mmCIF file of C-alpha atoms in Angstrom:
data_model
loop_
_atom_site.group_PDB
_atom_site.id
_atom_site.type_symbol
_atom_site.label_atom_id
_atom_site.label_comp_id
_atom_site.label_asym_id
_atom_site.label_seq_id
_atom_site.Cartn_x
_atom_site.Cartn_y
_atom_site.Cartn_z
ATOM 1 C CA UNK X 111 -80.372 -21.980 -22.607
ATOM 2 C CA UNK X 112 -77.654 -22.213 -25.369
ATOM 3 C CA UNK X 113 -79.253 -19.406 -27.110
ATOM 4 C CA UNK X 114 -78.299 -17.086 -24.136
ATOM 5 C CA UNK X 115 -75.173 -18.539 -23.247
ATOM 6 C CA UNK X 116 -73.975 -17.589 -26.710
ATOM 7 C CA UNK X 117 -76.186 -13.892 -26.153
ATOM 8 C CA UNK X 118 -74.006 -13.592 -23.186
ATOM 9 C CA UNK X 119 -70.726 -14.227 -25.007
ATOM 10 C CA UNK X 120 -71.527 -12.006 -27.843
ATOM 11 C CA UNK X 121 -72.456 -9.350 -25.443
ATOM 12 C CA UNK X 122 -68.661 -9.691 -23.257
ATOM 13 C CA UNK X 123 -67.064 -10.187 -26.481
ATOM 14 C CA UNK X 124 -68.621 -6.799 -27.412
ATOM 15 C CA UNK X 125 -67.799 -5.043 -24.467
ATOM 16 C CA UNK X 126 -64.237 -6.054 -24.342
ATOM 17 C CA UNK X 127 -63.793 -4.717 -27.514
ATOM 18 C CA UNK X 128 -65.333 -1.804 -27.120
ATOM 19 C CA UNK X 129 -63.173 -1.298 -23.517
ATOM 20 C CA UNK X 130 -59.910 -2.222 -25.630
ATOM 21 C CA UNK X 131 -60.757 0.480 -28.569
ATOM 22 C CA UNK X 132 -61.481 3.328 -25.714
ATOM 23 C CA UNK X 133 -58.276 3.235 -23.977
ATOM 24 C CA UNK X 134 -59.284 1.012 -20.730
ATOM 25 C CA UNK X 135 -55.565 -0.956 -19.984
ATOM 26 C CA UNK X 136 -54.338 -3.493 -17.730
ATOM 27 C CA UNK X 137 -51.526 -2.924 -16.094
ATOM 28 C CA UNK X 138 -49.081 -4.859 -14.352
ATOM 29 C CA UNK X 139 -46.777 -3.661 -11.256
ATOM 30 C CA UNK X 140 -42.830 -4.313 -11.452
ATOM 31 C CA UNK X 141 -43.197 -6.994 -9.606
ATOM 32 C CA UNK X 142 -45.850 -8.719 -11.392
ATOM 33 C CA UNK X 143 -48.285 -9.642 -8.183
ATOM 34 C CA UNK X 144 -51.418 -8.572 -9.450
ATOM 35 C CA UNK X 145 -52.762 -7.147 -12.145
ATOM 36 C CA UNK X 146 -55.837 -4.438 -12.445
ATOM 37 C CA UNK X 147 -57.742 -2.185 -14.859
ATOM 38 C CA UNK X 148 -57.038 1.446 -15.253
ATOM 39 C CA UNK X 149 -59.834 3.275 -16.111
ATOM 40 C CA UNK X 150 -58.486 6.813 -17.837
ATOM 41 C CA UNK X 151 -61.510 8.725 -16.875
ATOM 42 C CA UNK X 152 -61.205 8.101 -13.593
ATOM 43 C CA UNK X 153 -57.409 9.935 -13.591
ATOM 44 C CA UNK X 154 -57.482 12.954 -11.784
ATOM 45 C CA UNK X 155 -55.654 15.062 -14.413
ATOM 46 C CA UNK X 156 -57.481 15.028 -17.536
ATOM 47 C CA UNK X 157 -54.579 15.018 -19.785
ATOM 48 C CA UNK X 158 -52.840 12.053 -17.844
ATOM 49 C CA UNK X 159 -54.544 9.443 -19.958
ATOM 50 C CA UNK X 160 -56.923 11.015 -22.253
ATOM 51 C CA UNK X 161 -59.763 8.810 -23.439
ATOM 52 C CA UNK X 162 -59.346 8.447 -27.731
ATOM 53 C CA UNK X 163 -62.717 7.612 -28.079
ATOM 54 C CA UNK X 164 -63.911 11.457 -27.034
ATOM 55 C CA UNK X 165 -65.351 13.651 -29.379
ATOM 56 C CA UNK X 166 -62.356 16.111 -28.611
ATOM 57 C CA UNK X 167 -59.185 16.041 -26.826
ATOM 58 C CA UNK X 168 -59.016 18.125 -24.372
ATOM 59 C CA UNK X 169 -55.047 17.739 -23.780
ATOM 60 C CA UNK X 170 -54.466 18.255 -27.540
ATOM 61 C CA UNK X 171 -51.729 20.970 -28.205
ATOM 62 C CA UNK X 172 -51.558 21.609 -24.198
ATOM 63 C CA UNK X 173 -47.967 21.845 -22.903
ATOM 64 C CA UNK X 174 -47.229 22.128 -19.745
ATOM 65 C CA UNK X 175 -44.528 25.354 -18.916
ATOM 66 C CA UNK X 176 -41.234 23.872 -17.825
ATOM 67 C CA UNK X 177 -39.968 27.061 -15.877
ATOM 68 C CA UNK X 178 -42.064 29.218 -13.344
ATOM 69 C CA UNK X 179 -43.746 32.462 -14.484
ATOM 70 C CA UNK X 180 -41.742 34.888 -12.317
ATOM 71 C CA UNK X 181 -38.232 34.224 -12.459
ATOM 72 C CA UNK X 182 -36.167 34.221 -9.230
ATOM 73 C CA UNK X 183 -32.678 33.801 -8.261
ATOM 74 C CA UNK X 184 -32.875 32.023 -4.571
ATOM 75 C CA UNK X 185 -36.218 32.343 -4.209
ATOM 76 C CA UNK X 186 -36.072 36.784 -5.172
ATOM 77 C CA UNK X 187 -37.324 38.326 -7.888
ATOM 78 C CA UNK X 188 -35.155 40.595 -9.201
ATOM 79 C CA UNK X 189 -32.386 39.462 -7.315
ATOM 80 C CA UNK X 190 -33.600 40.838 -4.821
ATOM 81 C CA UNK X 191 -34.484 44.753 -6.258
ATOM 82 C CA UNK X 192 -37.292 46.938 -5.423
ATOM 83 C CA UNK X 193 -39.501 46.808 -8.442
ATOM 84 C CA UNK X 194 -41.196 49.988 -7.563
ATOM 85 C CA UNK X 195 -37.697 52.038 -7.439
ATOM 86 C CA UNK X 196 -37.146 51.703 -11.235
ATOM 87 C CA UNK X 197 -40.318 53.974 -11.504
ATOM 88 C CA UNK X 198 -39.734 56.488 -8.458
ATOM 89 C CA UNK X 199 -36.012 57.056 -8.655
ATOM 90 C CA UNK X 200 -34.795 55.861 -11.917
ATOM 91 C CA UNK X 201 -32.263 53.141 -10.796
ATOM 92 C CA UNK X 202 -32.161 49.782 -9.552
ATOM 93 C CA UNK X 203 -32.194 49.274 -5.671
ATOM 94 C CA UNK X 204 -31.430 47.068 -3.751
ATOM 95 C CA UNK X 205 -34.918 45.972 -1.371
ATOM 96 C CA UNK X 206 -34.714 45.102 2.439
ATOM 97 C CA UNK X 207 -35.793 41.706 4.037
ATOM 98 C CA UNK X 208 -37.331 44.025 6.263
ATOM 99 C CA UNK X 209 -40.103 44.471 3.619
ATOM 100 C CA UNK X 210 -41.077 41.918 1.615
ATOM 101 C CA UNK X 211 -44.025 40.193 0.017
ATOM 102 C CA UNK X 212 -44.811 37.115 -2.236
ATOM 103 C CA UNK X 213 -46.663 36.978 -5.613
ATOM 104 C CA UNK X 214 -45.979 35.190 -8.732
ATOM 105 C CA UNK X 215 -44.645 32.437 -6.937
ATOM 106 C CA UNK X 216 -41.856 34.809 -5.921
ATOM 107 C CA UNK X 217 -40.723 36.967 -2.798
ATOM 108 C CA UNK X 218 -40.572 40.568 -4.043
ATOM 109 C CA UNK X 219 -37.852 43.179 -1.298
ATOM 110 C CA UNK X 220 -38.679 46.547 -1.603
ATOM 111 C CA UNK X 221 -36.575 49.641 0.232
ATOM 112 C CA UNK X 222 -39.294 51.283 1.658
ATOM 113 C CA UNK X 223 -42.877 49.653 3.143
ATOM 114 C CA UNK X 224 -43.983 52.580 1.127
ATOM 115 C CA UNK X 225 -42.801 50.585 -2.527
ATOM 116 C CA UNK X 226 -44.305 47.372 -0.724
ATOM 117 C CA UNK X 227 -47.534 49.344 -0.465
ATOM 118 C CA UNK X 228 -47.350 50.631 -3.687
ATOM 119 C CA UNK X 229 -46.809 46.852 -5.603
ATOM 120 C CA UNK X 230 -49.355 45.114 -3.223
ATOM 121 C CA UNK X 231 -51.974 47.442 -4.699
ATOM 122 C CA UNK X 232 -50.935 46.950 -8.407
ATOM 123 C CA UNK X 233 -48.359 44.411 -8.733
ATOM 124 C CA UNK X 234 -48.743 44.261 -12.530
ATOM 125 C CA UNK X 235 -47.736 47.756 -12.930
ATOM 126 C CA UNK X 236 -44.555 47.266 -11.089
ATOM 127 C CA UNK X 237 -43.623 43.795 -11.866
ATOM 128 C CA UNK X 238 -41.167 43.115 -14.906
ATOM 129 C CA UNK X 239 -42.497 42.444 -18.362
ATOM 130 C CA UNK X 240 -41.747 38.484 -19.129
ATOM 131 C CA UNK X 241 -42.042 37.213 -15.477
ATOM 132 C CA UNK X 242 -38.822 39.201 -15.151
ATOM 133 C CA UNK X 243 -36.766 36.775 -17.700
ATOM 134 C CA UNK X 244 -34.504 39.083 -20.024
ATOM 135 C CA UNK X 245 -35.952 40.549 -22.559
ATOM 136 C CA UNK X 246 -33.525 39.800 -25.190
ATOM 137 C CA UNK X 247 -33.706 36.298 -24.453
ATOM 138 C CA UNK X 248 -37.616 35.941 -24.798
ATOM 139 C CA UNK X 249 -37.815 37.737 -27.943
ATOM 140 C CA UNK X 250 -35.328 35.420 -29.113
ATOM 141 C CA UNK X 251 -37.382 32.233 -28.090
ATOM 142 C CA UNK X 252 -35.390 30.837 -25.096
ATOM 143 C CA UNK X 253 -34.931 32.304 -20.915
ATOM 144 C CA UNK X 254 -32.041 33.990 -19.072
ATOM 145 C CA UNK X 255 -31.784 35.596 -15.622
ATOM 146 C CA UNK X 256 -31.374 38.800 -15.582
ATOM 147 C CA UNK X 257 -28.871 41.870 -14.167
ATOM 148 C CA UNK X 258 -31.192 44.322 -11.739
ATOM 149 C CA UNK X 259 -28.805 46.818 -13.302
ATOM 150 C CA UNK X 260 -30.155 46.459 -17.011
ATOM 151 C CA UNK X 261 -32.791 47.527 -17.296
ATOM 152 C CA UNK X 262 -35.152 49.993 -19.224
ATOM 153 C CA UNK X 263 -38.946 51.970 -18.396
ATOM 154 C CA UNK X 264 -40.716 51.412 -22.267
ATOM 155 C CA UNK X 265 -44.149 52.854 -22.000
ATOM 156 C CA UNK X 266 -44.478 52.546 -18.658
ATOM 157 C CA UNK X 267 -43.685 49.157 -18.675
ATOM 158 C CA UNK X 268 -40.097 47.747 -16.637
ATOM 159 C CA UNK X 269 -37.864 45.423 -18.867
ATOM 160 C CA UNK X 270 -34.580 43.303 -17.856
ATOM 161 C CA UNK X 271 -31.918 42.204 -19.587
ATOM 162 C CA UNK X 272 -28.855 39.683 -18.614
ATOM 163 C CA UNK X 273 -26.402 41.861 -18.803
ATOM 164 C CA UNK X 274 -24.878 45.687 -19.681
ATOM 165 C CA UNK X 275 -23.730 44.189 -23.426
ATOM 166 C CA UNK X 276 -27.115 42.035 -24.069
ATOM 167 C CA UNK X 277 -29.162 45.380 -23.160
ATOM 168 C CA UNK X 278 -27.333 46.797 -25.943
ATOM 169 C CA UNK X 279 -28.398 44.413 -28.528
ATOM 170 C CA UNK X 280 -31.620 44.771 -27.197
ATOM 171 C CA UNK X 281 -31.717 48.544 -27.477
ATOM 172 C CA UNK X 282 -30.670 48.463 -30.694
ATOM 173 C CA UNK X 283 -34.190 47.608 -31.990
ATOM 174 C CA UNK X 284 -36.688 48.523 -28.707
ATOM 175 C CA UNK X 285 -40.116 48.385 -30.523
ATOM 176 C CA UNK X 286 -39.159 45.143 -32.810
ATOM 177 C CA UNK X 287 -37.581 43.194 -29.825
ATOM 178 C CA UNK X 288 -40.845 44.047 -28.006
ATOM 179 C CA UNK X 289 -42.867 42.897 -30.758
ATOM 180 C CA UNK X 290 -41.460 39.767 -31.083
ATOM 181 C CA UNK X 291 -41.040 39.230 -27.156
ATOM 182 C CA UNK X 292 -44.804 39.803 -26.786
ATOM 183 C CA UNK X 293 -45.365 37.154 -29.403
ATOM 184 C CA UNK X 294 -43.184 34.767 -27.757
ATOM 185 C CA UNK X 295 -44.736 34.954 -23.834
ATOM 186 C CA UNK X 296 -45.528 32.582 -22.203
ATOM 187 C CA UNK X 297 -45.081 30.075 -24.433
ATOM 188 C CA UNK X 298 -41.397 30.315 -24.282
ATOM 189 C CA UNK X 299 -41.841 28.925 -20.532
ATOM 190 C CA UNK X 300 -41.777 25.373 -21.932
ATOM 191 C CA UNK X 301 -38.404 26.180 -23.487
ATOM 192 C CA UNK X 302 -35.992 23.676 -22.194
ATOM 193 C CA UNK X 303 -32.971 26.281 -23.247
ATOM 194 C CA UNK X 304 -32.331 28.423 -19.804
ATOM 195 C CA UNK X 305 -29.126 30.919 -19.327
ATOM 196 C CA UNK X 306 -28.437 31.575 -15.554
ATOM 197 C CA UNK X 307 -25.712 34.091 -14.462
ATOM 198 C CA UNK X 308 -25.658 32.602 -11.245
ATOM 199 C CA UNK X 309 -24.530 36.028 -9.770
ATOM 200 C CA UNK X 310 -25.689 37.219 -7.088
ATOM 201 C CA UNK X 311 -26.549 41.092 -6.328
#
């Protein structure tokens, strides 16, 4: 009988120590009425408490983007500019509430259900390189809004800058400022470093 008493010890002691070197915690609530263990693999997020005793972590180098992948200014992209007018007449325009649609996370005004048409069927040809963040501002490893009035068509591809001046600097080296832009997205969503014009268009 002693013999497994002392089995029985040896065998909690174990556990407990094996429960303590995985991750399993006790917590206790602010107000310290009751206490109860967390078990990390029962989280619903993976990365929320990530067991130490796996093979591999599956949250290692994962961070989690701090701004939304299509920039908008009061819930438009673009401020509100048909993204499919920078390709068929060569200037920003100004889209209707009449005809709109949401992707990205955004609502996207176009002039003409025509443009509408034309993005709902290829919204990645139309849409701004960088979620629509300035260009200048990506390449250099941070966000800004953007002016719908700089802007440029590189290789068929629609690029915005902040404003008239910053689209100069930008212009001044197209292919390198691309380069390094490209290298840069998406990661440069976690930046914490946003500019916002606050203007509206």
């Amino acid at each position: 009988m002693r013999i497994q008493y002392l089995g029985a010890v040896a065998i909690a002691s174990l556990l407990t120590l094996g429960a303590v070197a995985c991750g399993t915690t006790t917590t206790t609530n602010p107000d310290a009425l009751s206490q109860e263990a967390v078990d990390p693999s029962a989280a619903a997020n993976p990365c929320a408490a990530a067991n130490p005793c796996a093979a591999a972590n599956p949250c290692a180098g994962a961070k989690a983007g701090t701004q939304p992948e299509v920039y908008s200014f009061e819930g438009l992209a673009i401020r509100g500019a048909d993204p499919v007018a920078y390709f068929t007449e060569g200037k920003a325009v100004k889209g209707s509430a009449d005809y709109e649609t949401s992707w990205g996370g955004a609502t996207w005004r176009f002039s003409s259900a025509e443009n509408m048409a034309a993005f709902e069927a290829d919204p990645i040809a139309y849409a701004p390189q960088y979620g629509g963040y300035c260009a200048w501002a990506v390449k250099s490893g941070y966000l800004a809004s953007v002016d719908p009035e700089a802007w440029k068509i590189v290789d068929g591809k629609l690029y915005l800058n902040y404003s008239a001046g910053v689209q100069k600097q930008w212009q001044a080296d197209i292919a390198g400022n691309i380069a390094l832009g490209d290298q840069n997205w998406p990661t440069v969503l976690s930046s914490d470093e946003f500019s916002e014009s606050g203007k509206s268009w």
